[in-house]
XYZ file of C-alpha atoms in Angstrom:
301
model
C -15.722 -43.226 -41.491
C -16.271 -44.721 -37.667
C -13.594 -45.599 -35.114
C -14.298 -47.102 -32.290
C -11.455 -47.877 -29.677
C -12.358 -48.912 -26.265
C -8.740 -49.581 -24.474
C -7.856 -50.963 -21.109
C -4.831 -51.562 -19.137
C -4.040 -52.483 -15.732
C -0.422 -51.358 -15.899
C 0.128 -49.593 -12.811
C -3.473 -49.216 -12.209
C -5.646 -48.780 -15.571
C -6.622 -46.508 -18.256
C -10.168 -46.743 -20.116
C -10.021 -45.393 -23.640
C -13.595 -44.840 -25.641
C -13.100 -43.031 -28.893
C -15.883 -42.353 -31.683
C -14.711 -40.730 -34.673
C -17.101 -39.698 -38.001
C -14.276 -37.874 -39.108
C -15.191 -34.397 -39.380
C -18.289 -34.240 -37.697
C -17.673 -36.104 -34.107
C -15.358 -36.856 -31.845
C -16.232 -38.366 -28.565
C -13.238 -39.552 -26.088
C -13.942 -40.720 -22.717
C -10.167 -41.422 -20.917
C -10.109 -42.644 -17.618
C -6.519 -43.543 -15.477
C -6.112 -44.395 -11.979
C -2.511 -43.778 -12.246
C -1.829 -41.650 -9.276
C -5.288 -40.700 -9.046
C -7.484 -40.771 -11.924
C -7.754 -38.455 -15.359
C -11.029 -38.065 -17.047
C -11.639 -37.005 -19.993
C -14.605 -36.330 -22.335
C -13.931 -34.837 -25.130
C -16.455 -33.768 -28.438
C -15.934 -31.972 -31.695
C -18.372 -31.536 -34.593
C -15.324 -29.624 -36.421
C -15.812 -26.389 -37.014
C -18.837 -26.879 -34.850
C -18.623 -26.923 -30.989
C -15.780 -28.753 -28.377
C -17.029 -29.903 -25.174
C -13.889 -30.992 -22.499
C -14.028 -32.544 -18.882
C -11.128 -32.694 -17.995
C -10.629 -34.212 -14.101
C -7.157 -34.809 -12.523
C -6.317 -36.204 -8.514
C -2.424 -35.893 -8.760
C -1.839 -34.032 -6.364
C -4.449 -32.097 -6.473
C -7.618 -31.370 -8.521
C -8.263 -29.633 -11.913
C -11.866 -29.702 -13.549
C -12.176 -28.318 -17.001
C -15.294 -27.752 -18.877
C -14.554 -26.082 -22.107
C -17.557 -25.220 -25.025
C -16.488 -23.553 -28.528
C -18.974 -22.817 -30.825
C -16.007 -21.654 -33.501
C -16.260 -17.913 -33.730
C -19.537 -18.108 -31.643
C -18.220 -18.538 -27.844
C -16.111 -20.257 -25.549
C -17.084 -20.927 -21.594
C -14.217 -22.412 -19.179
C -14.396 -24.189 -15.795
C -11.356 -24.672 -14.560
C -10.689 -25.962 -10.835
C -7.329 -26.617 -9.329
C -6.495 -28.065 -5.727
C -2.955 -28.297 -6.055
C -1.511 -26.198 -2.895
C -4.639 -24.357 -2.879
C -7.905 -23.565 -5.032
C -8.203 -22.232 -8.599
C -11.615 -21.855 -10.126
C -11.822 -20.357 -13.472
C -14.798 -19.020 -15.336
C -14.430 -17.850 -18.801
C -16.975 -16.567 -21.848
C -16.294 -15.523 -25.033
C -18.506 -14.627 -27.499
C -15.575 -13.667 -30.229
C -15.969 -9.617 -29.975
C -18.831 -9.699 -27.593
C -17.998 -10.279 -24.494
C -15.190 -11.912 -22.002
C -16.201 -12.887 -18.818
C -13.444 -14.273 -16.057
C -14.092 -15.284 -12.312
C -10.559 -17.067 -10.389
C -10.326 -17.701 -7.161
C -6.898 -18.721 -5.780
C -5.969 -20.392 -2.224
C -2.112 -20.829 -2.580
C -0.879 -19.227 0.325
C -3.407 -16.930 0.465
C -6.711 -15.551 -1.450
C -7.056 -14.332 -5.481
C -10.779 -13.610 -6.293
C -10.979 -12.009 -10.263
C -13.859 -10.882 -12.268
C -13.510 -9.925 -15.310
C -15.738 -8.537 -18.498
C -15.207 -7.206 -21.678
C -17.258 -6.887 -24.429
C -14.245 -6.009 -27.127
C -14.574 -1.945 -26.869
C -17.031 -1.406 -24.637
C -16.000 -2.673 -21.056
C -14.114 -3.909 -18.869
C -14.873 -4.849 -15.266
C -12.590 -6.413 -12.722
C -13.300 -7.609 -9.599
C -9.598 -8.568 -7.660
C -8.804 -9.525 -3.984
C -5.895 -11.403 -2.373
C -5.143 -12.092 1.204
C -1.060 -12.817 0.730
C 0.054 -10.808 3.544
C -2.331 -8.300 2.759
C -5.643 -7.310 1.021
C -6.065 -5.979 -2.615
C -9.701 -5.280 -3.687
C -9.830 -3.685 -7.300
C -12.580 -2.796 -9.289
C -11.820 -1.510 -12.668
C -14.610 -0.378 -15.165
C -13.559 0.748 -18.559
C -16.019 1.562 -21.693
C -13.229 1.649 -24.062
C -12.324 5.461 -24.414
C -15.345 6.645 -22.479
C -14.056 5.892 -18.527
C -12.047 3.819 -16.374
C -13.009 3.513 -12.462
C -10.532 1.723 -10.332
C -10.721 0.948 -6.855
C -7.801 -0.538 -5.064
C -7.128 -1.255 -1.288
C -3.899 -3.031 0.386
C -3.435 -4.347 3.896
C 0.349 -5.282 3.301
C 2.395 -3.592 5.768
C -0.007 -0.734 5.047
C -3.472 0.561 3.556
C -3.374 2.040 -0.187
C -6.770 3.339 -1.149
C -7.104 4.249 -4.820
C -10.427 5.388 -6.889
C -9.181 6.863 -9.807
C -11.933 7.768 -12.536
C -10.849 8.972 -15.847
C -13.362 9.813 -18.660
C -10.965 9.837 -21.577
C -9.227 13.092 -21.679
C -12.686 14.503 -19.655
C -11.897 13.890 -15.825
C -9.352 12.029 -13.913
C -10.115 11.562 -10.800
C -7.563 9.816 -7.862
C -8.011 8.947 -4.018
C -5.479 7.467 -2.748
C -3.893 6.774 0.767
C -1.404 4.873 1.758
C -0.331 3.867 5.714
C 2.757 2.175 5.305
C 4.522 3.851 8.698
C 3.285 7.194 7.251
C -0.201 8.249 5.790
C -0.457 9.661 2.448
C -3.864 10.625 1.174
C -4.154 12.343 -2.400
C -7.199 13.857 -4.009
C -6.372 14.564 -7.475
C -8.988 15.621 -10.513
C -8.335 16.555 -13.800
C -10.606 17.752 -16.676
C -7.682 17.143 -19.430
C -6.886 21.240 -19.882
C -9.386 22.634 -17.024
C -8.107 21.763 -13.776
C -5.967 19.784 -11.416
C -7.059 19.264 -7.567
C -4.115 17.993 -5.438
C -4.762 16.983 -1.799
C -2.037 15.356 -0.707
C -0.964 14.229 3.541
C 1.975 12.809 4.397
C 2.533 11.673 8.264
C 6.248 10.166 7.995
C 7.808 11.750 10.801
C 6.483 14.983 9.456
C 3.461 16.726 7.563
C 2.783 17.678 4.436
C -0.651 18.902 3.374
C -0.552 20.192 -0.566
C -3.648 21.555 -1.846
C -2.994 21.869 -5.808
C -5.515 23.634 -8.242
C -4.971 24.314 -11.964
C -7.072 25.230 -14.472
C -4.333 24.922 -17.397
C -3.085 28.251 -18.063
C -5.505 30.057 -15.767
C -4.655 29.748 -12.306
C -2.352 27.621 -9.664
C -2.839 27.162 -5.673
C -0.469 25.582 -3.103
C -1.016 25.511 0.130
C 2.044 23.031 1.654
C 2.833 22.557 5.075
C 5.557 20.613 6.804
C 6.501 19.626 10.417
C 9.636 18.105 9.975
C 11.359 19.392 12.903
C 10.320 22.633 11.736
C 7.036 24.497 10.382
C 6.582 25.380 6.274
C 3.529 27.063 5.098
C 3.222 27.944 1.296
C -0.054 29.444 -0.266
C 0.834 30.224 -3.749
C -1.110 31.051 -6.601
C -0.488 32.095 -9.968
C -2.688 33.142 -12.789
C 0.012 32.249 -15.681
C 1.745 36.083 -16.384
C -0.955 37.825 -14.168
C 0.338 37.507 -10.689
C 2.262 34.781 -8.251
C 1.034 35.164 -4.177
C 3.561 33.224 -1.745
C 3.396 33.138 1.880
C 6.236 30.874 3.608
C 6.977 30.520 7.219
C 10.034 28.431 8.085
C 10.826 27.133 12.059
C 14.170 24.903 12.021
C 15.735 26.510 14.622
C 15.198 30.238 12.909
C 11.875 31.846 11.887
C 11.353 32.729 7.741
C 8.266 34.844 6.847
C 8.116 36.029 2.533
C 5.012 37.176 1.372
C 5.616 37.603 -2.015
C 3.545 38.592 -4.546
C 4.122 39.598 -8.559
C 1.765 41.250 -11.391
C 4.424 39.921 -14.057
C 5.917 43.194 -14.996
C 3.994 45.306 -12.784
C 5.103 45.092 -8.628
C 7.000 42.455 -6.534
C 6.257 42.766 -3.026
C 8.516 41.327 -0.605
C 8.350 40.875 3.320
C 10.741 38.614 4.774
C 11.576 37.676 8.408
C 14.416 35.681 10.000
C 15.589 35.198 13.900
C 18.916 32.898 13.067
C 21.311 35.073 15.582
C 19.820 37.650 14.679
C 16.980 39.845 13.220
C 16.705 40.489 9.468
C 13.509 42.372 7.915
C 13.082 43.318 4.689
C 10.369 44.777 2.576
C 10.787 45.704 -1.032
C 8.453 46.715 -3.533
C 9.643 46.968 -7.148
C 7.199 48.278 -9.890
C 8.919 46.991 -12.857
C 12.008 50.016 -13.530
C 9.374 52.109 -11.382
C 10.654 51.582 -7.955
C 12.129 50.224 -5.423
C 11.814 50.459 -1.372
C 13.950 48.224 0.764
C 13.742 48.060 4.428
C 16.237 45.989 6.120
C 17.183 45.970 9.668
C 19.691 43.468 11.225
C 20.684 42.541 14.496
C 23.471 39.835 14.241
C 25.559 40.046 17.067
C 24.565 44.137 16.852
């Protein structure tokens, strides 16, 4: 079967119609309308055998489509848009092989995407935008094997992530952020060895946490803070086998503990304060051993 329209009008400016049909095996349109601009279109299907679209608009703006399918086989788009700024689209897809994505954007400010995937194996994007403010991102992932991510933002601030996690192997985080303060964290994780925290904070005060675990094993904190006063804490734990803290406190008094417990074996304790006054005490306590407590005060005597 064959159908052949060619179709013209002149209405409010003209549209151009070519159409060949062999019923199931082609289909060739060619559409053409200076309406408010113009709209081409070729279009071509061999059924279940491959489409082929140009698609070109001018109302207000600019799209550009190109558009294969091969079926199951693969599909590649080109899509362009000027309407209030730029969109360019590039797409591949080879059913469960692979997906590949590049936009750009230019409405009120910059998108710039890449993207792959080939079904479970990876995934790889490629992201920045200038809206106020940068974003870069690059994200990797080969399915459960590892995901790297790398982000950075200029709005009102800078946020730096790289986080890299290899399934429930590693997980590993940068990030800083300098939105009228300044956090930067350091954080790794292999699943149920350890944990490394670094974390700064500069809003109006200071905070420096350095965090290691290594699941039930062992924990370290060192934290200090100068919000109109001084905090230092190194502690450390190994689960039940002992707990070391060392805390110094300046808001308008002065706190010293060192502290440190073998679960059920000795708690040492040394503590300091000048609030008014003068308070010292040390006590050590071995479990229902003993117990020594010095304490000396000097409040208002």
């Amino acid at each position: 079967m064959f159908l052949d329209v060619i179709q013209k009008s002149n209405y409010n400016l003209h549209i151009d119609v070519e159409q060949e049909s062999y019923y199931n095996v082609t289909l060739d349109v060619m559409q053409k309308s200076n309406y408010n601009m113009h709209l081409d279109v070729i279009q071509k299907s061999y059924y279940n055998g491959y489409l082929d679209v140009i698609h070109k608009s001018y109302n207000n703006g600019y799209v550009d489509v190109i558009q294969k399918s091969n079926n199951n086989m693969h599909l590649d788009v080109i899509q362009k848009s000027y309407y209030n700024g730029y969109l360019d689209v590039m797409q591949k897809s080879n059913y469960n092989m692979h997906l590949d994505v590049i936009q750009k954007s230019y409405y009120n400010g910059y998108v710039y995407g890449i993207q792959k995937s080939n079904y479970n194996m990876h995934i790889d994007v490629i992201q920045k935008s200038y809206y106020s403010g940068y974003l870069d991102v690059i994200q990797k992932s080969n399915y459960n094997m590892h995901l790297d991510v790398i982000q950075k933002s200029y709005y009102s601030g800078y946020l730096d992530v790289i986080q890299k996690p290899n399934y429930n192997m590693h997980l590993d985080v940068i990030q800083r952020l300098n939105c009228n303060l300044h956090l930067v964290v350091i954080q790794k994780s292999n699943y149920n060895l350890h944990l490394d925290v670094i974390k700064k904070s500069y809003y109006n005060s200071y905070l420096d946490v350095i965090q290691k675990s290594n699941y039930n094993m062992h924990f370290d904190v060192i934290q200090k803070s100068y919000n109109n006063g001084y905090l230092d804490v190194i502690q450390k734990s190994n689960y039940n086998m002992h707990l070391d803290v060392i805390q110094k406190l300046n808001c308008n008094l002065h706190l010293v503990v060192i502290q440190k417990s073998n679960y059920n074996l000795h708690l040492d304790v040394i503590q300091k304060s000048d609030y008014n006054g003068y308070l010292h005490v040390i006590q050590k306590s071995s479990y229902n051993m003993q117990l020594d407590v010095i304490q000396k005060s000097y409040y208002n005597g």
